[in-house]
Amino acid sequence: DALHIDSDITHRDLLLHLADLQKTSAPALSGAQMSLALAPPLLEASGLPAMTSGEKMSNELSRLGMDLSQHILSSYAEFLNAIGATRSCDLLGLRSNSEVLLAGVKVALQSPPVRSGKRVLFLSIDDGYGCSDSTFFPDVLQSRSGEYAQTLYATSLFLVRGVTRRTGERGISIRATGVWDLRSAYQEWNLKKGSVAI
C-alpha cells in the first residue's frame, strides 16, 4: 500500500493488478528468439469498494500465512471483554488456583511421551499480548466423550478455561479444565446478544 499514494487506488485494486501481472507475464525466451510480449496492464482504479479490515486480514492470512494489519483476535475483543477473558500479559499478576478464561491462536500443540504412558497435551496460544501455555491431563481429555480432545485437534482459535499454578516469581502454568472453538463460542454469544436486543 505504501508504494502507491494515489488515493483512488485501494488495496483491492493492487491485488487485482498483481493478478493481472501474474497472468500476463512473458515466458522466458532464449537469446535467439524475439520477444513479442505485450506491455503489462496499467494500474487503474477498479471502482470496487476498499477492503474491510476483516477481508484484509483474511487476505493476509491466505497469502502470507500471518496477520500484519491487526491481530486475528482483535475482531473478538468485545466478546472476550464481555466474558472476562484474561490477557496473557496479565497472568503473572494472578495467584495460584485462580480460574481463568484464555483466548488465542494456536502456536503449538504437543503430546510428548510421559512416564505414566497416558496422553497429556500441551497447548500454546497467542492472544496478541503474548503466549500462554495450558496443560490438558487425561481426565479432561476423556471428559465429555472426548469432545475437548477433538476440539484441540480440529481448530486453531481457542477459548481455554483453566486454573493457574504459580511456579516461581515469573512463572505460571495453566491446568486446563475445558476448551472450545473460539469462533463457535463467539457466534453463539452473538446469537444470544441479538435475541436479547429484539
Coordinates of N, CA and C in Angstrom, one line a residue:
D1 N 0.8 -1.2 0.0 CA 0.0 0.0 0.0 C 0.9 1.3 0.0
A2 N 2.0 1.2 0.7 CA 2.8 2.4 0.8 C 3.5 2.8 -0.5
L3 N 3.6 1.9 -1.4 CA 4.2 2.2 -2.7 C 3.3 3.0 -3.6
H4 N 2.0 3.0 -3.3 CA 1.0 3.8 -4.2 C 0.3 4.7 -3.3
I5 N 0.6 6.0 -3.4 CA 0.0 7.0 -2.6 C -1.3 7.5 -3.2
D6 N -1.6 7.2 -4.4 CA -2.8 7.6 -5.1 C -4.0 7.2 -4.3
S7 N -4.8 8.1 -3.9 CA -6.0 7.8 -3.0 C -7.1 7.0 -3.7
D8 N -7.1 7.1 -5.1 CA -8.1 6.3 -5.8 C -7.8 4.8 -5.9
I9 N -6.5 4.5 -5.7 CA -6.1 3.1 -5.8 C -6.2 2.4 -4.4
T10 N -7.0 1.4 -4.3 CA -7.2 0.7 -3.0 C -6.4 -0.6 -2.9
H11 N -6.4 -1.2 -1.8 CA -5.6 -2.5 -1.6 C -6.2 -3.5 -2.5
R12 N -7.5 -3.5 -2.7 CA -8.2 -4.5 -3.6 C -7.7 -4.3 -5.0
D13 N -7.5 -3.0 -5.5 CA -7.0 -2.7 -6.8 C -5.6 -3.2 -7.0
L14 N -4.8 -3.1 -6.0 CA -3.4 -3.6 -6.0 C -3.4 -5.1 -6.2
L15 N -4.3 -5.8 -5.5 CA -4.3 -7.2 -5.6 C -4.8 -7.7 -7.0
L16 N -5.8 -6.9 -7.5 CA -6.3 -7.2 -8.9 C -5.2 -7.0 -9.9
H17 N -4.5 -5.9 -9.7 CA -3.4 -5.6 -10.6 C -2.3 -6.7 -10.6
L18 N -2.0 -7.1 -9.4 CA -1.0 -8.2 -9.2 C -1.4 -9.5 -9.9
A19 N -2.7 -9.8 -9.8 CA -3.3 -11.0 -10.5 C -3.1 -10.8 -12.0
D20 N -3.4 -9.6 -12.5 CA -3.3 -9.3 -14.0 C -1.8 -9.5 -14.4
L21 N -0.9 -9.0 -13.6 CA 0.6 -9.1 -13.9 C 1.0 -10.6 -14.0
Q22 N 0.5 -11.4 -13.0 CA 0.9 -12.8 -13.0 C 0.3 -13.5 -14.2
K23 N -0.9 -13.1 -14.7 CA -1.4 -13.8 -15.9 C -0.7 -13.4 -17.2
T24 N -0.2 -12.1 -17.2 CA 0.4 -11.7 -18.5 C 1.9 -11.7 -18.5
S25 N 2.5 -12.3 -17.5 CA 4.0 -12.3 -17.5 C 4.5 -13.1 -18.7
A26 N 5.6 -12.5 -19.3 CA 6.1 -13.1 -20.6 C 6.9 -14.4 -20.2
P27 N 6.9 -15.4 -21.0 CA 7.7 -16.6 -20.8 C 9.1 -16.3 -21.0
A28 N 10.0 -17.1 -20.4 CA 11.5 -16.9 -20.6 C 11.8 -17.3 -22.0
L29 N 12.6 -16.5 -22.7 CA 13.0 -16.7 -24.1 C 14.5 -16.8 -24.2
S30 N 15.0 -17.6 -25.1 CA 16.4 -17.7 -25.3 C 16.8 -16.5 -26.1
G31 N 18.1 -16.2 -26.1 CA 18.7 -15.0 -26.8 C 18.4 -15.0 -28.3
A32 N 18.1 -16.2 -28.9 CA 17.9 -16.2 -30.3 C 16.5 -15.9 -30.7
Q33 N 15.6 -15.9 -29.7 CA 14.2 -15.6 -30.0 C 13.8 -14.1 -29.8
M34 N 12.9 -13.6 -30.6 CA 12.5 -12.3 -30.5 C 11.3 -12.2 -29.5
S35 N 11.3 -11.3 -28.5 CA 10.2 -11.2 -27.6 C 9.1 -10.3 -28.1
L36 N 7.9 -10.9 -28.2 CA 6.7 -10.2 -28.6 C 5.8 -9.9 -27.5
A37 N 6.3 -9.9 -26.2 CA 5.5 -9.8 -25.1 C 4.8 -8.4 -25.1
L38 N 3.5 -8.4 -24.7 CA 2.7 -7.2 -24.6 C 3.1 -6.5 -23.4
A39 N 2.8 -5.2 -23.4 CA 3.1 -4.4 -22.2 C 2.2 -4.8 -21.1
P40 N 2.6 -4.7 -19.8 CA 1.8 -5.1 -18.7 C 0.6 -4.2 -18.6
P41 N -0.5 -4.7 -18.0 CA -1.7 -3.8 -17.9 C -1.4 -2.6 -16.9
L42 N -2.1 -1.5 -17.2 CA -1.9 -0.3 -16.4 C -2.6 -0.5 -15.0
L43 N -2.1 0.1 -14.0 CA -2.7 0.1 -12.7 C -3.8 1.2 -12.7
E44 N -5.0 0.7 -12.6 CA -6.2 1.6 -12.6 C -7.1 1.2 -11.5
A45 N -7.9 2.3 -11.1 CA -8.9 2.0 -10.0 C -10.0 1.2 -10.6
S46 N -10.4 0.2 -9.9 CA -11.5 -0.7 -10.4 C -12.9 -0.2 -10.1
G47 N -13.0 0.7 -9.1 CA -14.3 1.2 -8.7 C -14.9 0.4 -7.6
L48 N -14.3 -0.7 -7.3 CA -14.8 -1.6 -6.2 C -14.5 -1.0 -4.8
P49 N -15.3 -1.2 -3.9 CA -15.0 -0.6 -2.5 C -13.7 -1.2 -1.9
A50 N -13.2 -0.4 -1.1 CA -11.9 -0.8 -0.3 C -12.2 -2.0 0.5
M51 N -11.2 -2.8 0.8 CA -11.4 -4.0 1.6 C -11.7 -3.6 3.0
T52 N -12.6 -4.4 3.6 CA -12.9 -4.2 5.1 C -11.6 -4.7 5.8
S53 N -11.5 -4.4 7.1 CA -10.4 -4.9 7.9 C -10.4 -6.4 8.0
G54 N -11.6 -7.0 8.0 CA -11.7 -8.5 8.1 C -11.2 -9.1 6.8
E55 N -11.6 -8.5 5.6 CA -11.2 -9.0 4.3 C -9.7 -8.9 4.2
K56 N -9.2 -7.7 4.6 CA -7.7 -7.5 4.5 C -6.9 -8.5 5.3
M57 N -7.4 -8.8 6.6 CA -6.7 -9.8 7.4 C -6.9 -11.2 6.8
S58 N -8.0 -11.5 6.3 CA -8.2 -12.8 5.7 C -7.3 -13.0 4.5
N59 N -7.1 -11.9 3.7 CA -6.2 -12.0 2.6 C -4.8 -12.2 3.0
E60 N -4.4 -11.5 4.1 CA -3.0 -11.6 4.6 C -2.7 -13.0 5.1
L61 N -3.7 -13.6 5.8 CA -3.6 -15.0 6.3 C -3.5 -16.0 5.1
S62 N -4.3 -15.8 4.1 CA -4.2 -16.8 3.0 C -3.0 -16.6 2.1
R63 N -2.5 -15.4 1.9 CA -1.3 -15.1 1.0 C 0.0 -15.2 1.8
L64 N 0.0 -14.7 3.0 CA 1.3 -14.7 3.7 C 1.4 -15.7 4.9
G65 N 0.2 -16.2 5.3 CA 0.3 -17.1 6.5 C 0.4 -16.4 7.8
M66 N 0.2 -15.0 7.8 CA 0.3 -14.3 9.1 C -0.5 -13.0 9.0
D67 N -0.9 -12.5 10.1 CA -1.7 -11.3 10.1 C -0.8 -10.1 10.4
L68 N -0.9 -9.1 9.5 CA 0.0 -8.0 9.6 C -0.7 -6.7 10.1
S69 N -1.9 -6.4 9.5 CA -2.5 -5.2 9.8 C -3.1 -5.1 11.2
Q70 N -3.6 -6.3 11.7 CA -4.1 -6.4 13.1 C -4.0 -7.8 13.5
H71 N -4.1 -8.1 14.9 CA -4.1 -9.5 15.3 C -5.4 -10.1 15.0
I72 N -5.4 -11.4 14.8 CA -6.7 -12.1 14.4 C -7.7 -12.0 15.5
L73 N -7.3 -11.9 16.8 CA -8.3 -11.8 17.9 C -8.9 -10.5 18.1
S74 N -8.4 -9.4 17.4 CA -8.9 -8.1 17.6 C -10.4 -8.0 17.3
S75 N -10.9 -8.8 16.3 CA -12.3 -8.8 16.0 C -13.2 -9.4 17.1
Y76 N -12.6 -10.2 18.0 CA -13.3 -10.8 19.1 C -13.2 -10.0 20.4
A77 N -12.7 -8.8 20.4 CA -12.4 -8.1 21.6 C -13.6 -7.8 22.5
E78 N -14.7 -7.4 21.8 CA -15.9 -7.1 22.6 C -16.4 -8.4 23.3
F79 N -16.4 -9.5 22.6 CA -16.8 -10.8 23.2 C -15.9 -11.2 24.4
L80 N -14.6 -11.1 24.2 CA -13.6 -11.5 25.2 C -13.7 -10.6 26.4
N81 N -14.0 -9.3 26.2 CA -14.2 -8.4 27.4 C -15.5 -8.8 28.1
A82 N -16.5 -9.1 27.4 CA -17.8 -9.5 28.0 C -17.8 -10.7 28.8
I83 N -17.0 -11.7 28.4 CA -16.9 -13.0 29.2 C -15.8 -12.9 30.2
G84 N -15.0 -11.9 30.3 CA -14.0 -11.7 31.3 C -12.7 -12.5 31.0
A85 N -12.4 -12.7 29.7 CA -11.1 -13.4 29.4 C -9.9 -12.6 29.9
T86 N -8.9 -13.4 30.3 CA -7.7 -12.8 30.8 C -6.7 -12.8 29.7
R87 N -6.0 -11.6 29.6 CA -4.9 -11.5 28.6 C -3.7 -12.2 29.1
S88 N -2.9 -12.7 28.2 CA -1.7 -13.4 28.6 C -0.7 -12.5 29.5
C89 N -0.7 -11.2 29.1 CA 0.2 -10.3 29.9 C -0.2 -10.1 31.3
D90 N -1.5 -10.4 31.6 CA -2.0 -10.2 33.0 C -1.9 -11.5 33.9
L91 N -1.4 -12.6 33.3 CA -1.4 -13.9 34.0 C -0.4 -13.8 35.2
L92 N 0.7 -13.1 35.1 CA 1.7 -13.1 36.2 C 1.2 -12.4 37.4
G93 N 0.2 -11.6 37.2 CA -0.4 -10.9 38.4 C -1.4 -11.7 39.2
L94 N -1.7 -12.9 38.7 CA -2.7 -13.7 39.4 C -2.1 -14.7 40.4
R95 N -2.9 -15.1 41.4 CA -2.4 -16.0 42.4 C -2.6 -17.4 41.9
S96 N -2.0 -18.4 42.6 CA -2.3 -19.8 42.3 C -3.8 -20.1 42.6
N97 N -4.3 -21.1 41.9 CA -5.7 -21.5 41.9 C -6.7 -20.5 41.5
S98 N -6.3 -19.5 40.7 CA -7.2 -18.6 40.1 C -7.8 -19.2 38.8
E99 N -9.2 -19.1 38.7 CA -9.8 -19.6 37.5 C -9.7 -18.5 36.4
V100 N -9.3 -19.0 35.2 CA -9.1 -18.0 34.1 C -9.8 -18.6 32.8
L101 N -10.1 -17.6 32.0 CA -10.5 -17.9 30.6 C -9.5 -17.3 29.7
L102 N -8.9 -18.0 28.8 CA -7.9 -17.5 27.9 C -8.3 -17.7 26.5
A103 N -8.0 -16.8 25.6 CA -8.3 -17.0 24.2 C -7.0 -16.8 23.4
G104 N -6.9 -17.4 22.2 CA -5.8 -17.3 21.4 C -5.7 -18.1 20.2
V105 N -4.7 -17.9 19.4 CA -4.4 -18.6 18.1 C -3.4 -19.7 18.5
K106 N -3.6 -20.9 18.0 CA -2.7 -22.0 18.2 C -1.3 -21.7 17.7
V107 N -0.3 -21.8 18.6 CA 1.1 -21.7 18.2 C 1.6 -23.1 18.1
A108 N 1.3 -23.9 19.1 CA 1.8 -25.3 19.1 C 0.9 -26.2 19.9
L109 N 0.7 -27.4 19.5 CA 0.0 -28.4 20.3 C 0.9 -29.7 20.3
Q110 N 1.4 -30.0 21.5 CA 2.4 -31.1 21.6 C 1.8 -32.2 22.6
S111 N 2.3 -33.4 22.3 CA 1.9 -34.6 23.1 C 3.2 -35.4 23.3
P112 N 4.1 -34.9 24.1 CA 5.3 -35.7 24.3 C 5.1 -36.9 25.2
P113 N 5.9 -37.9 25.1 CA 5.7 -39.1 26.0 C 5.9 -38.7 27.4
V114 N 5.0 -39.3 28.3 CA 5.1 -39.0 29.7 C 5.3 -40.4 30.4
R115 N 5.9 -40.3 31.6 CA 6.2 -41.5 32.4 C 5.0 -42.5 32.6
S116 N 3.9 -41.9 32.8 CA 2.7 -42.7 33.1 C 2.2 -43.4 31.9
G117 N 2.6 -43.0 30.7 CA 2.1 -43.6 29.5 C 0.8 -43.0 29.0
K118 N 0.1 -42.2 29.8 CA -1.1 -41.6 29.5 C -0.9 -40.4 28.6
R119 N -1.9 -40.0 27.8 CA -1.7 -38.9 26.9 C -2.0 -37.6 27.6
V120 N -1.0 -36.7 27.5 CA -1.1 -35.3 28.1 C -0.8 -34.4 26.9
L121 N -1.7 -33.4 26.7 CA -1.5 -32.4 25.6 C -1.1 -31.0 26.2
F122 N -0.1 -30.4 25.5 CA 0.3 -29.1 25.9 C 0.0 -28.1 24.8
L123 N -0.8 -27.1 25.1 CA -1.3 -26.1 24.1 C -0.7 -24.8 24.3
S124 N 0.0 -24.2 23.3 CA 0.5 -22.8 23.4 C -0.4 -22.0 22.5
I125 N -0.9 -20.9 23.0 CA -1.7 -19.9 22.2 C -1.2 -18.5 22.4
D126 N -1.5 -17.7 21.3 CA -1.0 -16.3 21.3 C -2.3 -15.5 21.2
D127 N -2.4 -14.5 22.0 CA -3.5 -13.6 22.0 C -3.2 -12.1 21.6
G128 N -2.0 -11.9 21.1 CA -1.6 -10.6 20.7 C -0.9 -9.8 21.8
Y129 N -0.9 -10.3 23.0 CA -0.2 -9.7 24.1 C 0.9 -10.6 24.6
G130 N 1.0 -11.8 24.1 CA 2.0 -12.7 24.4 C 1.4 -14.2 24.3
C131 N 2.2 -15.1 24.8 CA 1.8 -16.5 24.7 C 1.5 -17.1 26.1
S132 N 0.6 -18.0 26.1 CA 0.3 -18.7 27.3 C 0.3 -20.2 27.0
D133 N 0.6 -21.0 28.0 CA 0.7 -22.5 27.8 C -0.3 -23.1 28.8
S134 N -1.1 -24.1 28.2 CA -2.1 -24.8 29.0 C -1.8 -26.3 28.9
T135 N -2.0 -27.0 30.0 CA -1.8 -28.5 30.0 C -3.1 -29.2 30.2
F136 N -3.4 -30.1 29.3 CA -4.6 -30.9 29.3 C -4.3 -32.3 29.8
F137 N -4.7 -32.7 31.0 CA -4.4 -34.0 31.6 C -5.5 -35.0 31.1
P138 N -5.3 -36.3 31.2 CA -6.2 -37.3 30.7 C -7.6 -37.2 31.1
D139 N -7.8 -36.8 32.4 CA -9.2 -36.7 32.9 C -10.0 -35.7 32.1
V140 N -9.4 -34.6 31.7 CA -10.1 -33.5 31.0 C -10.2 -34.0 29.5
L141 N -9.2 -34.6 29.0 CA -9.3 -35.0 27.6 C -10.4 -36.1 27.4
Q142 N -10.6 -36.9 28.4 CA -11.6 -38.0 28.2 C -13.0 -37.6 28.7
S143 N -13.1 -36.4 29.3 CA -14.5 -35.9 29.7 C -15.3 -35.5 28.5
R144 N -16.6 -35.5 28.7 CA -17.5 -35.1 27.6 C -17.3 -35.9 26.4
S145 N -17.1 -37.2 26.5 CA -16.9 -38.1 25.4 C -15.8 -37.7 24.5
G146 N -14.7 -37.2 25.0 CA -13.6 -36.8 24.2 C -13.7 -35.5 23.4
E147 N -14.8 -34.8 23.7 CA -15.1 -33.5 22.9 C -13.9 -32.5 23.0
Y148 N -13.3 -32.4 24.2 CA -12.2 -31.4 24.3 C -11.0 -31.9 23.5
A149 N -10.7 -33.2 23.5 CA -9.5 -33.6 22.7 C -9.8 -33.4 21.2
Q150 N -11.0 -33.6 20.7 CA -11.4 -33.4 19.3 C -11.2 -31.9 19.0
T151 N -11.7 -31.0 19.9 CA -11.6 -29.6 19.7 C -10.1 -29.1 19.5
L152 N -9.2 -29.7 20.3 CA -7.8 -29.3 20.3 C -7.2 -29.6 18.9
Y153 N -7.6 -30.7 18.3 CA -7.1 -31.1 17.0 C -7.8 -30.5 15.8
A154 N -9.1 -30.0 16.1 CA -9.9 -29.6 14.9 C -9.9 -28.1 14.6
T155 N -9.4 -27.3 15.6 CA -9.5 -25.8 15.3 C -8.1 -25.2 15.6
S156 N -8.1 -23.9 15.3 CA -6.8 -23.1 15.5 C -7.1 -21.9 16.4
L157 N -8.3 -21.6 16.7 CA -8.7 -20.4 17.5 C -9.4 -21.0 18.8
F158 N -8.8 -20.8 20.0 CA -9.3 -21.4 21.2 C -9.8 -20.5 22.2
L159 N -10.7 -21.0 23.0 CA -11.1 -20.4 24.3 C -10.9 -21.5 25.3
V160 N -9.9 -21.2 26.2 CA -9.5 -22.2 27.2 C -9.9 -21.8 28.6
R161 N -10.5 -22.7 29.4 CA -10.8 -22.5 30.8 C -9.7 -23.3 31.6
G162 N -9.2 -22.6 32.6 CA -8.2 -23.4 33.4 C -8.0 -22.8 34.8
V163 N -7.1 -23.4 35.5 CA -6.7 -22.9 36.9 C -5.2 -22.7 36.9
T164 N -4.8 -21.5 37.5 CA -3.4 -21.1 37.5 C -2.6 -21.9 38.6
R165 N -1.3 -22.0 38.3 CA -0.4 -22.6 39.3 C 0.9 -21.8 39.2
R166 N 1.2 -21.1 40.3 CA 2.5 -20.3 40.3 C 3.6 -21.3 40.4
T167 N 4.7 -21.0 39.6 CA 5.8 -21.9 39.6 C 7.1 -21.1 39.8
G168 N 6.9 -19.9 40.5 CA 8.0 -19.0 40.8 C 7.6 -17.6 40.6
E169 N 8.5 -16.7 40.8 CA 8.2 -15.3 40.7 C 7.7 -14.9 39.3
R170 N 8.3 -15.4 38.3 CA 8.0 -15.1 36.9 C 7.4 -16.3 36.2
G171 N 7.0 -17.3 36.9 CA 6.4 -18.5 36.2 C 5.0 -18.8 36.6
I172 N 4.2 -19.2 35.6 CA 2.8 -19.6 35.9 C 2.4 -20.6 34.9
S173 N 1.7 -21.6 35.3 CA 1.2 -22.6 34.4 C -0.3 -22.7 34.5
I174 N -0.9 -23.2 33.5 CA -2.4 -23.3 33.5 C -2.7 -24.8 33.3
R175 N -3.5 -25.3 34.3 CA -4.1 -26.7 34.2 C -5.5 -26.5 33.6
A176 N -5.6 -26.9 32.4 CA -6.8 -26.7 31.6 C -7.9 -27.6 32.2
T177 N -9.1 -27.0 32.2 CA -10.3 -27.7 32.6 C -11.4 -27.8 31.5
G178 N -11.2 -27.1 30.4 CA -12.1 -27.1 29.3 C -11.5 -26.3 28.1
V179 N -12.0 -26.6 26.9 CA -11.6 -25.9 25.7 C -12.7 -25.9 24.7
W180 N -12.9 -24.7 24.0 CA -13.9 -24.6 23.0 C -13.3 -23.9 21.8
D181 N -14.0 -24.1 20.6 CA -13.6 -23.4 19.4 C -14.1 -21.9 19.6
L182 N -13.2 -21.0 19.5 CA -13.5 -19.6 19.8 C -14.5 -19.0 18.8
R183 N -14.4 -19.4 17.5 CA -15.4 -19.0 16.5 C -16.8 -19.4 16.9
S184 N -17.0 -20.7 17.3 CA -18.3 -21.2 17.7 C -18.9 -20.5 18.9
A185 N -18.0 -20.3 19.9 CA -18.5 -19.6 21.1 C -18.9 -18.1 20.8
Y186 N -18.1 -17.5 19.9 CA -18.4 -16.1 19.5 C -19.8 -16.0 18.8
Q187 N -20.0 -17.0 17.9 CA -21.2 -17.0 17.1 C -22.4 -17.2 18.0
E188 N -22.3 -18.1 19.0 CA -23.3 -18.4 19.9 C -23.7 -17.2 20.8
W189 N -22.6 -16.5 21.2 CA -22.8 -15.2 22.0 C -23.5 -14.2 21.2
N190 N -23.1 -14.0 19.9 CA -23.7 -13.1 19.0 C -25.2 -13.4 18.8
L191 N -25.6 -14.7 18.7 CA -27.0 -15.0 18.6 C -27.8 -14.7 19.8
K192 N -27.2 -15.0 21.0 CA -27.9 -14.7 22.2 C -28.0 -13.2 22.4
K193 N -27.0 -12.4 22.1 CA -27.0 -11.0 22.2 C -28.0 -10.4 21.3
G194 N -28.1 -10.9 20.1 CA -29.1 -10.4 19.1 C -30.5 -10.7 19.5
S195 N -30.8 -11.9 20.2 CA -32.1 -12.3 20.6 C -32.5 -11.4 21.8
V196 N -31.6 -11.0 22.6 CA -31.9 -10.2 23.8 C -32.3 -8.8 23.3
A197 N -31.6 -8.3 22.3 CA -31.9 -7.0 21.8 C -33.2 -6.8 21.1
I198 N -33.8 -7.9 20.7 CA -35.1 -7.9 20.0 C -36.3 -7.7 20.9

